[in-house]
Amino acid sequence: MSLKELKQYLRVDYTDDDSMIELMHDAVIDEMKELIPSFDPEKPTNRQKILICSYVKELYDHRDRMYNNGKITSDSTERIRYAIQSMMLKETLRG
């Protein structure tokens, strides 16, 4: 996915955080390569693109938050995290 696509999803229209967004994207791609044997970062499926965007958004939106024993305290954020983990698991099992 391109930086432009990620920034559209994140609703970021400035360049200040470009390097941070790219770093987060690269980390998500690394994790997906580890978890999804058939994952091709050059040709992600539509579901994988949504996973990438969602996971980068999670990292970006909470980059300054404090964690409590590795968990963000917001209930809505936890629901998003579980949904992302569920999709990742499905991709892993599908591979």
Coordinates of N, CA and C in Angstrom, one line a residue:
M1 N 0.8 -1.2 0.0 CA 0.0 0.0 0.0 C 0.9 1.2 0.0
S2 N 0.4 2.2 -0.6 CA 1.2 3.5 -0.7 C 0.9 4.3 0.5
L3 N 1.9 5.2 0.8 CA 1.8 6.2 1.9 C 0.5 7.0 1.7
K4 N 0.3 7.4 0.4 CA -0.9 8.2 0.1 C -2.2 7.5 0.6
E5 N -2.3 6.2 0.2 CA -3.5 5.5 0.6 C -3.6 5.4 2.1
L6 N -2.5 5.1 2.8 CA -2.6 5.1 4.3 C -3.0 6.4 4.9
K7 N -2.4 7.5 4.4 CA -2.7 8.8 4.9 C -4.2 9.1 4.7
Q8 N -4.8 8.7 3.5 CA -6.2 8.9 3.3 C -7.0 8.2 4.4
Y9 N -6.6 6.9 4.6 CA -7.4 6.2 5.7 C -7.2 6.8 7.0
L10 N -6.0 7.3 7.3 CA -5.7 7.9 8.6 C -6.3 9.3 8.7
R11 N -6.7 9.9 7.6 CA -7.1 11.3 7.5 C -6.0 12.2 7.9
V12 N -4.8 12.0 7.4 CA -3.7 12.9 7.7 C -3.4 13.6 6.4
D13 N -3.4 14.9 6.4 CA -3.1 15.6 5.2 C -1.8 16.5 5.3
Y14 N -0.9 16.2 6.2 CA 0.3 16.9 6.4 C 1.5 15.9 6.3
T15 N 2.7 16.3 6.2 CA 3.8 15.4 6.0 C 4.6 15.2 7.2
D16 N 4.3 15.9 8.3 CA 5.1 15.8 9.5 C 5.3 14.3 10.0
D17 N 4.3 13.5 9.9 CA 4.3 12.1 10.4 C 4.6 11.1 9.4
D18 N 5.0 11.5 8.2 CA 5.2 10.5 7.1 C 6.2 9.4 7.5
S19 N 7.3 9.7 8.0 CA 8.3 8.7 8.4 C 7.7 7.8 9.5
M20 N 7.0 8.3 10.4 CA 6.4 7.4 11.4 C 5.3 6.5 10.9
I21 N 4.5 7.0 10.0 CA 3.5 6.2 9.3 C 4.1 5.1 8.5
E22 N 5.2 5.4 7.8 CA 5.9 4.4 7.0 C 6.6 3.3 7.9
L23 N 7.1 3.8 9.0 CA 7.7 2.8 10.0 C 6.6 1.9 10.5
M24 N 5.4 2.4 10.9 CA 4.3 1.6 11.4 C 3.9 0.6 10.3
H25 N 3.8 1.1 9.0 CA 3.4 0.3 7.9 C 4.4 -0.9 7.8
D26 N 5.7 -0.6 7.8 CA 6.7 -1.6 7.6 C 6.6 -2.7 8.8
A27 N 6.3 -2.2 10.0 CA 6.2 -3.1 11.1 C 5.0 -4.0 10.9
V28 N 3.9 -3.5 10.4 CA 2.7 -4.3 10.2 C 2.9 -5.3 9.1
I29 N 3.6 -4.9 8.0 CA 3.9 -5.8 6.9 C 4.8 -6.9 7.5
D30 N 5.8 -6.6 8.3 CA 6.7 -7.6 8.9 C 5.9 -8.6 9.7
E31 N 4.9 -8.2 10.5 CA 4.1 -9.0 11.3 C 3.2 -9.9 10.4
M32 N 2.7 -9.3 9.4 CA 1.8 -10.1 8.5 C 2.6 -11.2 7.7
K33 N 3.8 -10.9 7.4 CA 4.7 -11.9 6.7 C 4.9 -13.1 7.7
E34 N 5.1 -12.8 8.9 CA 5.3 -13.8 9.9 C 4.1 -14.7 10.2
L35 N 2.9 -14.0 10.2 CA 1.7 -14.7 10.6 C 0.9 -15.3 9.4
I36 N 1.1 -14.8 8.2 CA 0.4 -15.3 7.1 C 1.3 -15.9 6.0
P37 N 1.5 -17.2 6.0 CA 2.5 -17.8 5.1 C 2.3 -17.4 3.6
S38 N 1.1 -17.2 3.1 CA 0.9 -16.9 1.7 C 0.9 -15.4 1.5
F39 N 1.1 -14.6 2.5 CA 1.0 -13.1 2.3 C 2.1 -12.6 1.3
D40 N 1.6 -11.8 0.4 CA 2.5 -11.1 -0.6 C 2.3 -9.6 -0.4
P41 N 3.3 -9.0 0.1 CA 3.1 -7.5 0.4 C 3.0 -6.7 -0.9
E42 N 3.3 -7.3 -2.0 CA 3.2 -6.5 -3.3 C 1.8 -6.7 -3.8
K43 N 1.1 -7.7 -3.4 CA -0.3 -8.0 -3.9 C -1.2 -8.4 -2.8
P44 N -1.4 -7.5 -1.8 CA -2.3 -7.9 -0.7 C -3.8 -8.0 -1.2
T45 N -4.5 -9.0 -0.6 CA -5.9 -9.1 -0.9 C -6.7 -7.8 -0.3
N46 N -7.9 -7.7 -0.7 CA -8.7 -6.5 -0.2 C -8.8 -6.6 1.4
R47 N -9.0 -7.8 1.9 CA -9.1 -8.0 3.3 C -7.8 -7.7 4.0
Q48 N -6.7 -8.1 3.3 CA -5.4 -7.8 3.9 C -5.1 -6.3 3.9
K49 N -5.6 -5.6 2.8 CA -5.4 -4.1 2.8 C -6.2 -3.4 4.0
I50 N -7.4 -4.0 4.2 CA -8.1 -3.4 5.4 C -7.4 -3.7 6.7
L51 N -6.8 -4.9 6.8 CA -6.0 -5.2 8.0 C -4.8 -4.3 8.1
I52 N -4.1 -4.0 7.0 CA -3.0 -3.1 7.1 C -3.4 -1.7 7.5
C53 N -4.5 -1.2 6.9 CA -5.0 0.1 7.3 C -5.4 0.2 8.7
S54 N -6.2 -0.8 9.1 CA -6.7 -0.9 10.5 C -5.6 -0.9 11.5
Y55 N -4.6 -1.8 11.3 CA -3.5 -2.0 12.2 C -2.6 -0.7 12.3
V56 N -2.3 -0.1 11.1 CA -1.6 1.1 11.1 C -2.3 2.2 11.9
K57 N -3.6 2.3 11.6 CA -4.4 3.3 12.3 C -4.4 3.1 13.8
E58 N -4.5 1.8 14.3 CA -4.4 1.5 15.7 C -3.1 2.0 16.3
L59 N -2.0 1.7 15.6 CA -0.7 2.1 16.1 C -0.6 3.6 16.1
Y60 N -1.0 4.2 15.0 CA -0.9 5.7 14.8 C -1.7 6.5 15.9
D61 N -3.0 6.0 16.0 CA -3.9 6.8 16.9 C -3.5 6.6 18.3
H62 N -2.8 5.6 18.7 CA -2.4 5.4 20.1 C -0.9 5.4 20.3
R63 N -0.2 6.1 19.5 CA 1.2 6.1 19.6 C 1.7 6.9 20.9
D64 N 0.9 7.7 21.5 CA 1.3 8.5 22.7 C 0.6 8.0 23.9
R65 N -0.3 7.0 23.8 CA -1.1 6.5 25.0 C -0.3 5.7 25.9
M66 N -0.6 5.7 27.1 CA 0.1 4.8 28.1 C -0.7 3.5 28.1
Y67 N 0.1 2.4 28.2 CA -0.5 1.1 28.3 C -0.5 0.6 29.8
N68 N -1.5 -0.1 30.1 CA -1.7 -0.7 31.4 C -1.5 -2.2 31.3
N69 N -0.4 -2.8 31.6 CA -0.1 -4.2 31.4 C -0.3 -4.6 30.0
G70 N 0.2 -3.8 29.1 CA 0.1 -4.1 27.6 C -1.2 -3.9 27.0
K71 N -2.2 -3.3 27.7 CA -3.5 -3.1 27.1 C -3.9 -1.6 27.2
I72 N -4.5 -1.1 26.2 CA -5.1 0.2 26.2 C -6.4 0.1 26.9
T73 N -6.8 1.1 27.8 CA -7.9 1.0 28.6 C -9.3 1.2 27.9
S74 N -9.3 1.8 26.8 CA -10.5 2.2 26.1 C -11.2 0.9 25.6
D75 N -12.5 0.7 25.9 CA -13.3 -0.4 25.5 C -13.4 -0.5 24.0
S76 N -13.6 0.6 23.3 CA -13.8 0.6 21.9 C -12.4 0.2 21.2
T77 N -11.4 0.7 21.7 CA -10.1 0.3 21.2 C -9.8 -1.2 21.3
E78 N -10.2 -1.7 22.4 CA -10.1 -3.2 22.7 C -10.9 -4.0 21.6
R79 N -12.1 -3.5 21.3 CA -12.9 -4.2 20.4 C -12.3 -4.2 19.0
I80 N -11.7 -3.0 18.6 CA -11.0 -2.9 17.3 C -9.8 -3.9 17.3
R81 N -9.1 -3.9 18.4 CA -7.9 -4.8 18.5 C -8.3 -6.3 18.3
Y82 N -9.4 -6.7 19.0 CA -9.8 -8.0 18.9 C -10.3 -8.3 17.5
A83 N -10.9 -7.4 16.8 CA -11.4 -7.6 15.4 C -10.2 -7.8 14.5
I84 N -9.1 -7.0 14.7 CA -7.9 -7.1 13.9 C -7.3 -8.4 14.2
Q85 N -7.2 -8.8 15.4 CA -6.6 -10.1 15.8 C -7.3 -11.3 15.2
S86 N -8.7 -11.2 15.2 CA -9.5 -12.2 14.6 C -9.3 -12.3 13.1
M87 N -9.2 -11.2 12.4 CA -8.9 -11.2 11.0 C -7.6 -11.7 10.7
M88 N -6.6 -11.4 11.5 CA -5.2 -11.9 11.3 C -5.2 -13.4 11.5
L89 N -5.9 -13.9 12.5 CA -6.0 -15.4 12.7 C -6.6 -16.1 11.5
K90 N -7.7 -15.5 11.0 CA -8.4 -16.1 9.8 C -7.4 -16.1 8.6
E91 N -6.6 -15.1 8.4 CA -5.7 -15.0 7.3 C -4.6 -16.1 7.6
T92 N -4.2 -16.3 8.8 CA -3.1 -17.2 9.1 C -3.6 -18.6 8.8
L93 N -4.8 -18.9 9.3 CA -5.4 -20.3 9.1 C -5.7 -20.5 7.6
R94 N -6.1 -19.5 6.9 CA -6.4 -19.6 5.5 C -5.2 -19.9 4.6
G95 N -4.0 -19.4 5.1 CA -2.8 -19.5 4.3 C -2.4 -20.9 4.2

